[in-house]
Short mmCIF file of C-alpha atoms in Angstrom, two decimals:
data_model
loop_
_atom_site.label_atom_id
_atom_site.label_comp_id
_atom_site.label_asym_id
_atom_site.label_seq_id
_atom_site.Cartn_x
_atom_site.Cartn_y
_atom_site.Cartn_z
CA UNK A 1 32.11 -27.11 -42.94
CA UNK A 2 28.59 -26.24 -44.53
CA UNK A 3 28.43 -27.21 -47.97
CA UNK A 4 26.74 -24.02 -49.13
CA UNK A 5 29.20 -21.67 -50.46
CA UNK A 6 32.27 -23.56 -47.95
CA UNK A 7 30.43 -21.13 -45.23
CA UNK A 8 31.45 -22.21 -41.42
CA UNK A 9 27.94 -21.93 -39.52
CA UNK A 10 28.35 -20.09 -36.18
CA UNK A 11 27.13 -21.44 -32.81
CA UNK A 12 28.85 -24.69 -33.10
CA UNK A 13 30.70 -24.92 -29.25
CA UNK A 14 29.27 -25.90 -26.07
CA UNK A 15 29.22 -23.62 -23.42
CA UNK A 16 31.86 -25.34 -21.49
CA UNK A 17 34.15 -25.21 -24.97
CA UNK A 18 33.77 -21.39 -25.32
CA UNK A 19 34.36 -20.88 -21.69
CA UNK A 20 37.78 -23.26 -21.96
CA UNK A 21 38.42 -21.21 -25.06
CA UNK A 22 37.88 -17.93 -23.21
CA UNK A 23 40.08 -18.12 -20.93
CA UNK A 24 42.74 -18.92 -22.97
CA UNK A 25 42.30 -15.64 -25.44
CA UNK A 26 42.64 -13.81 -21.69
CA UNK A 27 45.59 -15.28 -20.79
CA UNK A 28 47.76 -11.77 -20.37
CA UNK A 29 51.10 -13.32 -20.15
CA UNK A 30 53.56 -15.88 -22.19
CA UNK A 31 53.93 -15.22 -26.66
CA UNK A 32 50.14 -14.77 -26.83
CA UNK A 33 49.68 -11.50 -24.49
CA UNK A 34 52.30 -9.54 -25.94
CA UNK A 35 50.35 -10.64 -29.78
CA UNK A 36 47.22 -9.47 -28.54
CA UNK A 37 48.15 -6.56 -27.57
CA UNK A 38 50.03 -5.42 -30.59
CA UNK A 39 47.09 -6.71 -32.25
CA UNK A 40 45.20 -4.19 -30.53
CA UNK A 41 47.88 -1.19 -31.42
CA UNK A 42 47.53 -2.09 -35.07
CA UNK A 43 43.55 -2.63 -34.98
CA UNK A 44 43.53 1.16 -33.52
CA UNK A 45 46.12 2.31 -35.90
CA UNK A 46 43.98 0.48 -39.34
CA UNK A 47 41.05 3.21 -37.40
CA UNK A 48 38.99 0.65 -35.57
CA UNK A 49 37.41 2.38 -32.64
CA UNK A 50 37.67 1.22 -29.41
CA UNK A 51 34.87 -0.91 -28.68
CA UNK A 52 35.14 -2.74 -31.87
CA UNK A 53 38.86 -3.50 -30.73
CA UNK A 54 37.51 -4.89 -27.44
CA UNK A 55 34.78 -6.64 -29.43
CA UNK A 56 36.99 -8.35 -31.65
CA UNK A 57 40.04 -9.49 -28.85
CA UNK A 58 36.96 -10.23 -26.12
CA UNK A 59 38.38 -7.49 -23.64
CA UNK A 60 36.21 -4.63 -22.17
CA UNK A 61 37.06 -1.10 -23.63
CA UNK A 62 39.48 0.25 -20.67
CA UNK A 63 41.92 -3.15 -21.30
CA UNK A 64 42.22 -1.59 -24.89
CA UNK A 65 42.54 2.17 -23.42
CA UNK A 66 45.34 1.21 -21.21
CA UNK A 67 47.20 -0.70 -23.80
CA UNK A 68 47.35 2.40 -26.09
CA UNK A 69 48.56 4.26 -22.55
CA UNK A 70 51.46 1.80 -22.05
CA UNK A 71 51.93 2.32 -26.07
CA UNK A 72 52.27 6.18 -26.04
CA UNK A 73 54.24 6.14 -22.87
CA UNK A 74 56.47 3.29 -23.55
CA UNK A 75 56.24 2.10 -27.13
CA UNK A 76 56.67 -1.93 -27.34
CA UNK A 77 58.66 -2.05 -24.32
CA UNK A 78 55.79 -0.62 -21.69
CA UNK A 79 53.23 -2.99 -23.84
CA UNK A 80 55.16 -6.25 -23.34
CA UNK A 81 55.60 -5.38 -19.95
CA UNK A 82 53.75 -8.08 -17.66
CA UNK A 83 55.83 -7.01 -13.85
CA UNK A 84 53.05 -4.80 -13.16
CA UNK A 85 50.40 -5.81 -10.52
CA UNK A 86 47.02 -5.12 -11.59
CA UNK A 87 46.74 -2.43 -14.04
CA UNK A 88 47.96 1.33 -13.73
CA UNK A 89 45.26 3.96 -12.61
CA UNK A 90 44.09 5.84 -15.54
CA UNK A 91 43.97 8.92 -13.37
CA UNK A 92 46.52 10.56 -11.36
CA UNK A 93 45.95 10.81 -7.49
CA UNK A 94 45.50 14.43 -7.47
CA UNK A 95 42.98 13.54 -10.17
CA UNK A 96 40.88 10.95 -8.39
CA UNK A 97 40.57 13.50 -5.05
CA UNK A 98 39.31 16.15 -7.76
CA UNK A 99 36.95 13.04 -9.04
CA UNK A 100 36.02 12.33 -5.41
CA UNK A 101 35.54 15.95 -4.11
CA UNK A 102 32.97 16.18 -7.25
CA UNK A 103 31.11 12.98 -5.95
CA UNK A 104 30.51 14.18 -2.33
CA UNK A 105 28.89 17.54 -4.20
CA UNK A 106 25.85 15.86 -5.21
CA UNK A 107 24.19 12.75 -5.46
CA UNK A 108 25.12 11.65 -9.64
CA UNK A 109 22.52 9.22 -11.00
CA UNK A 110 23.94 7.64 -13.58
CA UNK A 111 27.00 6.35 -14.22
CA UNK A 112 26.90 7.99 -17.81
CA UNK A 113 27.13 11.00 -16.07
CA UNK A 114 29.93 10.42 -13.79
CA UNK A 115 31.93 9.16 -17.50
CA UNK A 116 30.66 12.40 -19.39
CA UNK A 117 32.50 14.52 -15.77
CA UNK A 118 35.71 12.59 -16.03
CA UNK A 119 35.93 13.14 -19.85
CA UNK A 120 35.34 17.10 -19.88
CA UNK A 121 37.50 17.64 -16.44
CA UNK A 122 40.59 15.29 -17.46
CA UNK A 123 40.51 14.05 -20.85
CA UNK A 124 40.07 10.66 -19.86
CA UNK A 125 37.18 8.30 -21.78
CA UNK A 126 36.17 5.18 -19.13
CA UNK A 127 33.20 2.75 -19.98
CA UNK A 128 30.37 1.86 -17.98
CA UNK A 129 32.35 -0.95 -16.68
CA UNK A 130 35.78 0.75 -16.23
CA UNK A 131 33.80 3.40 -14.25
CA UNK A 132 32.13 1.29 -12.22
CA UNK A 133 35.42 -0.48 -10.80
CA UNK A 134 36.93 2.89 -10.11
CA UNK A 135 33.91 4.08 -8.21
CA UNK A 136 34.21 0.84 -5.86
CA UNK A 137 38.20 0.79 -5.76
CA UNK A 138 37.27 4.98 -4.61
CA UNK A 139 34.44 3.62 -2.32
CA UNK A 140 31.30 4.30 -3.67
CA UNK A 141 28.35 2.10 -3.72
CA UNK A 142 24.88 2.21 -5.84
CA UNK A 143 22.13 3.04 -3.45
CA UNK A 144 19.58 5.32 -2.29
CA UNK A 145 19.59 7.95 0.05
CA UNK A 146 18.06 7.70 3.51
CA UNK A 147 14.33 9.42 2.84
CA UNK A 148 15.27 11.86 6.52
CA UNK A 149 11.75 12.43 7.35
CA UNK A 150 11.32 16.46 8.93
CA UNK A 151 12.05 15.87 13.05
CA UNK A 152 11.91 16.67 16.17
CA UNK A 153 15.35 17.68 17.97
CA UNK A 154 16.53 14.70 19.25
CA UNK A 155 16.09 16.61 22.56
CA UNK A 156 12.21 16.08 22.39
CA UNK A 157 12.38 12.46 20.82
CA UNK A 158 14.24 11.73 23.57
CA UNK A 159 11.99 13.44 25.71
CA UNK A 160 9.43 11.60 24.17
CA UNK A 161 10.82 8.05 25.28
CA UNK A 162 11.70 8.89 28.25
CA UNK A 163 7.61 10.64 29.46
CA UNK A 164 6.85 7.21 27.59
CA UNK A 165 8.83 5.33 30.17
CA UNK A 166 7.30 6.93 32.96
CA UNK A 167 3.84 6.30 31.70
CA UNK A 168 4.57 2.25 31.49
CA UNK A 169 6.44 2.39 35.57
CA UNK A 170 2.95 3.80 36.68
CA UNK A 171 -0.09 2.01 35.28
CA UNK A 172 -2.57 1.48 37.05
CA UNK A 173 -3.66 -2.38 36.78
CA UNK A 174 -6.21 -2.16 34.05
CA UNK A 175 -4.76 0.70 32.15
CA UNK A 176 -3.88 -0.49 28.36
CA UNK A 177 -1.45 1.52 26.06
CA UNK A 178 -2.06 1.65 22.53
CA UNK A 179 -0.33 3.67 19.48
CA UNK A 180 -2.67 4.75 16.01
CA UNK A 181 -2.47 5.93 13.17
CA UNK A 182 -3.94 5.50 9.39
CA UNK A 183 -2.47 3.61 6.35
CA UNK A 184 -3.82 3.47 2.74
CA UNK A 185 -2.27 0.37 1.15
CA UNK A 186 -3.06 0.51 -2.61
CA UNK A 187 -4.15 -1.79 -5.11
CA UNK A 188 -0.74 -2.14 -6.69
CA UNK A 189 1.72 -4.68 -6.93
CA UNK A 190 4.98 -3.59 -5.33
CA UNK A 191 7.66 -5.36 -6.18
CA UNK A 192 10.47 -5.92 -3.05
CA UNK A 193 13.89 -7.72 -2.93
CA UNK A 194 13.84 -11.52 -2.17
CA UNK A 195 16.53 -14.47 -3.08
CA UNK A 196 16.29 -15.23 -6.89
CA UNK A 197 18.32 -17.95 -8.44
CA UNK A 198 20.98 -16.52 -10.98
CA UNK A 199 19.73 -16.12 -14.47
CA UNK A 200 16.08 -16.44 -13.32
CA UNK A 201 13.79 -14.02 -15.00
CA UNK A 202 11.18 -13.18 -12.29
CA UNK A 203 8.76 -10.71 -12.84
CA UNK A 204 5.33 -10.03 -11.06
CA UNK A 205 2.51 -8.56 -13.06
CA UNK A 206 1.54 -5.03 -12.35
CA UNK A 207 -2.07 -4.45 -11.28
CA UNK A 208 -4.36 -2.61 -13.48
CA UNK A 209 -6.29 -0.24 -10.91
CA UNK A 210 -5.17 2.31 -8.59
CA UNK A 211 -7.61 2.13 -5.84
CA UNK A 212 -6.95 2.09 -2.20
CA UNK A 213 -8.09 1.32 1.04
CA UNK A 214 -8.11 3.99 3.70
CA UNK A 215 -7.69 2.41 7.22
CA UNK A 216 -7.72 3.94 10.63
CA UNK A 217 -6.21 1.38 13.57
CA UNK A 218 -4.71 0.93 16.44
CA UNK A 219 -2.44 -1.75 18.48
CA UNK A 220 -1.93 -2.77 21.65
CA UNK A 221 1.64 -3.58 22.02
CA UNK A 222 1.48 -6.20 25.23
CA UNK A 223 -1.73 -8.47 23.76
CA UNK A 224 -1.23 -7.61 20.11
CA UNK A 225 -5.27 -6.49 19.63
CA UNK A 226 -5.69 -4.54 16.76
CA UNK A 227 -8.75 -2.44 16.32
CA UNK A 228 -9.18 -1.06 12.76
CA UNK A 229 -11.96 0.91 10.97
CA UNK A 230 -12.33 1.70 7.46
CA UNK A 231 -13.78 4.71 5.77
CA UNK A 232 -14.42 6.69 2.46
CA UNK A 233 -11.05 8.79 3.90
CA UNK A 234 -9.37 8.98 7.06
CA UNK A 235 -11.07 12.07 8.80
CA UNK A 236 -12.98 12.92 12.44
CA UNK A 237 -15.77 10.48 11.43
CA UNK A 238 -13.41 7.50 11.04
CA UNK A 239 -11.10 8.81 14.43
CA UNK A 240 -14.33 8.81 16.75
CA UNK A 241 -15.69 5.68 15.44
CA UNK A 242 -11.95 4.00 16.45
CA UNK A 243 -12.20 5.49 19.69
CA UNK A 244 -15.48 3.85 19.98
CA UNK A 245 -13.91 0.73 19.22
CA UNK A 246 -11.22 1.36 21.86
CA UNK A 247 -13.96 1.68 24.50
CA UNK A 248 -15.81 -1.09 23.37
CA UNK A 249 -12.40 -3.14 23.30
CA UNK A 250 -11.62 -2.18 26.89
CA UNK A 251 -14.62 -1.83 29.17
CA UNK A 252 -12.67 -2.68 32.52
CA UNK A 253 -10.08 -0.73 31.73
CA UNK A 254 -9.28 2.56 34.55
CA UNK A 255 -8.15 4.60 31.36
CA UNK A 256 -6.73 4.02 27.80
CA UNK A 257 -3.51 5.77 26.59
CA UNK A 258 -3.64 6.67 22.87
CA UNK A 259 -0.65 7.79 21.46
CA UNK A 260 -1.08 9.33 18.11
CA UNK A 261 -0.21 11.90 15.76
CA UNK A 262 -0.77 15.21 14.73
CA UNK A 263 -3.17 15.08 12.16
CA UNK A 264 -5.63 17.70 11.56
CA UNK A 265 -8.36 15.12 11.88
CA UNK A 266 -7.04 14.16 15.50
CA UNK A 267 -7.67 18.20 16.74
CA UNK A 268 -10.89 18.49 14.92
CA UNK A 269 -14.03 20.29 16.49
CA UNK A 270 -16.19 17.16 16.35
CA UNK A 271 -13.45 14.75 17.71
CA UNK A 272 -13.12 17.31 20.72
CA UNK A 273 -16.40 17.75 21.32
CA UNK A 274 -17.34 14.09 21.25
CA UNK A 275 -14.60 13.65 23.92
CA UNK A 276 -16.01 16.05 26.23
CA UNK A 277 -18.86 13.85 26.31
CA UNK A 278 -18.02 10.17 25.84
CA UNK A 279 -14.08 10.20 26.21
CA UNK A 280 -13.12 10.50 29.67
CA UNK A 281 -11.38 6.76 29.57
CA UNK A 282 -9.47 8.07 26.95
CA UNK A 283 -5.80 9.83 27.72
CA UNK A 284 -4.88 11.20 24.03
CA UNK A 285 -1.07 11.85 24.19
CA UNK A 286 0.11 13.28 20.80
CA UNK A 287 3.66 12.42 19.51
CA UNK A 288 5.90 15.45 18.59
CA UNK A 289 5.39 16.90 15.53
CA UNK A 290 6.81 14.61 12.31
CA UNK A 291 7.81 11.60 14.41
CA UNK A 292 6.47 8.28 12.20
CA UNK A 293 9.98 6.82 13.82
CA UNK A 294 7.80 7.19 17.76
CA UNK A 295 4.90 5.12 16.49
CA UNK A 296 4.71 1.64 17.00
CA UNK A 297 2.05 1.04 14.64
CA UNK A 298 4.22 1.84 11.87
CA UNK A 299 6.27 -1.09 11.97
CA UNK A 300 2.53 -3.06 11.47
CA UNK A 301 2.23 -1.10 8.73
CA UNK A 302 5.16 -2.34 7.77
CA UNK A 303 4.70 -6.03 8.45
CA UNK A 304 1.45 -5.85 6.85
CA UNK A 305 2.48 -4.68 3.25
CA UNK A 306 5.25 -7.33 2.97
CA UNK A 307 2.88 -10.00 4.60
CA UNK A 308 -0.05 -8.55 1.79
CA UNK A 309 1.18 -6.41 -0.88
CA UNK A 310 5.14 -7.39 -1.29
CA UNK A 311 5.58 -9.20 -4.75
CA UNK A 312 2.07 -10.49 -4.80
CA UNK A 313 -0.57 -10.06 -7.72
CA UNK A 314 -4.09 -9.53 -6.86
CA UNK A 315 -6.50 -10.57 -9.80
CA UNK A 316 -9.31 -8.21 -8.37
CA UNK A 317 -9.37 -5.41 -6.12
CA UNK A 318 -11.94 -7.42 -3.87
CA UNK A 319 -9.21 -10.28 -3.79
CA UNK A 320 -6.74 -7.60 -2.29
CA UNK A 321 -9.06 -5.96 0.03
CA UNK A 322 -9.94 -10.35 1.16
CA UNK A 323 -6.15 -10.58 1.80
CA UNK A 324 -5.97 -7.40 3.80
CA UNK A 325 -8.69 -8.87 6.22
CA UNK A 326 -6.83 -11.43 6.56
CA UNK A 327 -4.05 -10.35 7.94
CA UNK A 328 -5.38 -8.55 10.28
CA UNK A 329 -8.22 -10.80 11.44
CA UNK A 330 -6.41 -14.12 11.47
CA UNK A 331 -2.94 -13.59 10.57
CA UNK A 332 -1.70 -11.10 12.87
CA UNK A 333 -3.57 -12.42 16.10
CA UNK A 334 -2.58 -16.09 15.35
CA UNK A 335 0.80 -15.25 15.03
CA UNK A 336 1.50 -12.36 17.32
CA UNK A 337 3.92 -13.96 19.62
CA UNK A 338 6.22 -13.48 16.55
CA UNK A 339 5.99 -10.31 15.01
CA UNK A 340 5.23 -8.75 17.79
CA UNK A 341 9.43 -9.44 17.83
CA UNK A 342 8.71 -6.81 15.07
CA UNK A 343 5.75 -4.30 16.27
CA UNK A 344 7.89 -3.06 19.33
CA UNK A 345 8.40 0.00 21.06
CA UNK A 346 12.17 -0.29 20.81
CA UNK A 347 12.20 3.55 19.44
CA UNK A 348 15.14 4.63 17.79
CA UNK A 349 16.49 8.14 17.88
CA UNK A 350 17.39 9.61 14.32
CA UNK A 351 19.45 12.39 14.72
CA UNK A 352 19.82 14.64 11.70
CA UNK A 353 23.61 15.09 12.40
CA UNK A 354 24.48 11.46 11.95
CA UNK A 355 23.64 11.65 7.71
CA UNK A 356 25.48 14.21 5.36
CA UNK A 357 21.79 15.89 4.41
CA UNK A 358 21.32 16.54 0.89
CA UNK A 359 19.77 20.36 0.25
#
């Protein structure tokens, strides 16, 4: 007891005595469950609201709602009840379908929302926590949506793999297949998932510029060679200078098959024109229209950014641009015989029809 004013100074248990103490006030059944809840009855009845009843008995807010249910529908008999297993759904069944059907309507953000819908449809007040054990016990799950990029019919993707096929049955000896396509990995720490201990702050700084590199490359998915160019912006200029390097990269080669998209800069006059005249190794074969998922080179994009950019902090922008080079000047060609595990041309199919699309 503090001498001052016979005051009793808070903070005085260990952690393992408050837990042990805890669980104890939670015990729902024997003399003490039936006290607490009564407690809780008369706490609401002196005007207490509800969250300062569940402050003050160490229960969440629907343990106090559904003790003033079993009150109004039962008096003392339905609140010293302990034969039930679990506790009673707050809505009805025809309720929770209505509650569902509304889910499946649109995508709800916030769980504040979903509590504001089931108080003005039924009546019914739910915390955060209450609300998020009925949307699991209904089913639903945090998460994002699939981004569904604009496709193809599956017809041509499939298409696609199968002219693909054909291509790698008939090469000629010292033909070489390679897929390209431009990235522009910024200056910007991006924070990604990873195993963190429980109760372990981590945090990454954020980086103070938003500058970017603008990279035009290409891969060769059987030796793992990697041509890349870098430019001002990814335009004709950069595109013939990576053929160049293509050329340069493959001198014995009978002919080189580029796969790449449909970017404006790919069609342009002065791309065409210099093909006329230097290209004829070159076989362009353009992917269908809004296919990222028939690249190959994507998944190095991929690779790259959480080899380079995923949770890492660059002091400098030169320091990021270093640790770009990097990877694809050391990195990637020393350790190709594993992500190339990784960089495949194992294509997968999306088919529109196999997500509930959002509009």
């Amino acid at each position: 007891m503090d001498s001052d004013c016979g005051m009793i100074r808070g903070q005085f248990l260990t952690a393992s005595e408050r837990q042990h103490l805890l669980s104890l006030v939670r015990r729902p059944s024997g003399q003490h469950g039936p006290a607490r809840r009564a407690h809780a009855i008369l706490l609401l009845d002196d005007g207490l609201a509800v969250p300062e009843v569940a402050r003050v008995l160490y229960v969440d807010d629907d343990t106090v709602y559904q003790w003033h249910q079993r009150w109004t529908s039962g008096g003392v008999g339905r609140l010293t009840d302990f034969g039930w297993k679990g506790s009673l759904p707050r809505l009805s069944a025809p309720q929770e379908i209505d509650l569902v059907k509304a889910l499946m309507a649109r995508v709800f953000i916030s769980t504040s929302e979903i509590i504001a819908l089931v108080e003005k449809r039924f009546s019914i007040a739910y915390s955060r926590s209450g609300m998020i054990k009925l949307l699991a016990r209904l089913g639903f799950e945090y998460k994002k949506p699939k981004a569904l990029p604009r496709l193809p019919t599956v017809q041509a993707q499939q298409a696609f793999v199968a002219e693909y096929s054909r291509l790698l049955s008939r090469l000629g000896a010292n033909d070489q297949v390679v897929f390209l396509d431009a990235v522009h990995p910024e200056y910007q720490s991006r924070p990604a998932h990873g195993w963190i201990k429980k109760g372990d702050p981590v945090a990454i700084l954020r980086t103070a510029g938003r500058q970017r590199l603008n990279l035009h490359g290409a891969i060769n998915l059987e030796s793992g060679l990697c041509q890349i160019v870098e430019g001002e912006t990814v335009n004709a200029e950069t595109t013939i200078r990576l053929f160049s390097r293509l050329l340069s990269a493959y001198p014995g080669a009978g002919k080189i098959h580029v796969f790449l998209d449909n970017a404006k800069y790919h069609h342009a006059k002065e791309v065409e024109a210099w093909m006329v005249e230097h290209g004829q190794r070159l076989d362009l074969r353009f992917l269908p229209p809004y296919a990222p998922n028939l690249n190959a080179i994507e998944r190095l994009w991929r690779v790259m950014h959480t080899s380079v950019t995923h949770n890492k902090y660059y002091e400098r922008f030169a320091d990021f641009v270093d640790a770009v080079n990097v990877f694809f000047r050391k990195t990637l060609p020393s350790q190709w015989l594993k992500l190339r595990d990784f960089i495949s041309d194992d294509f997968h199919i999306i088919d529109p029809r196999n997500f509930r699309v959002l509009m």
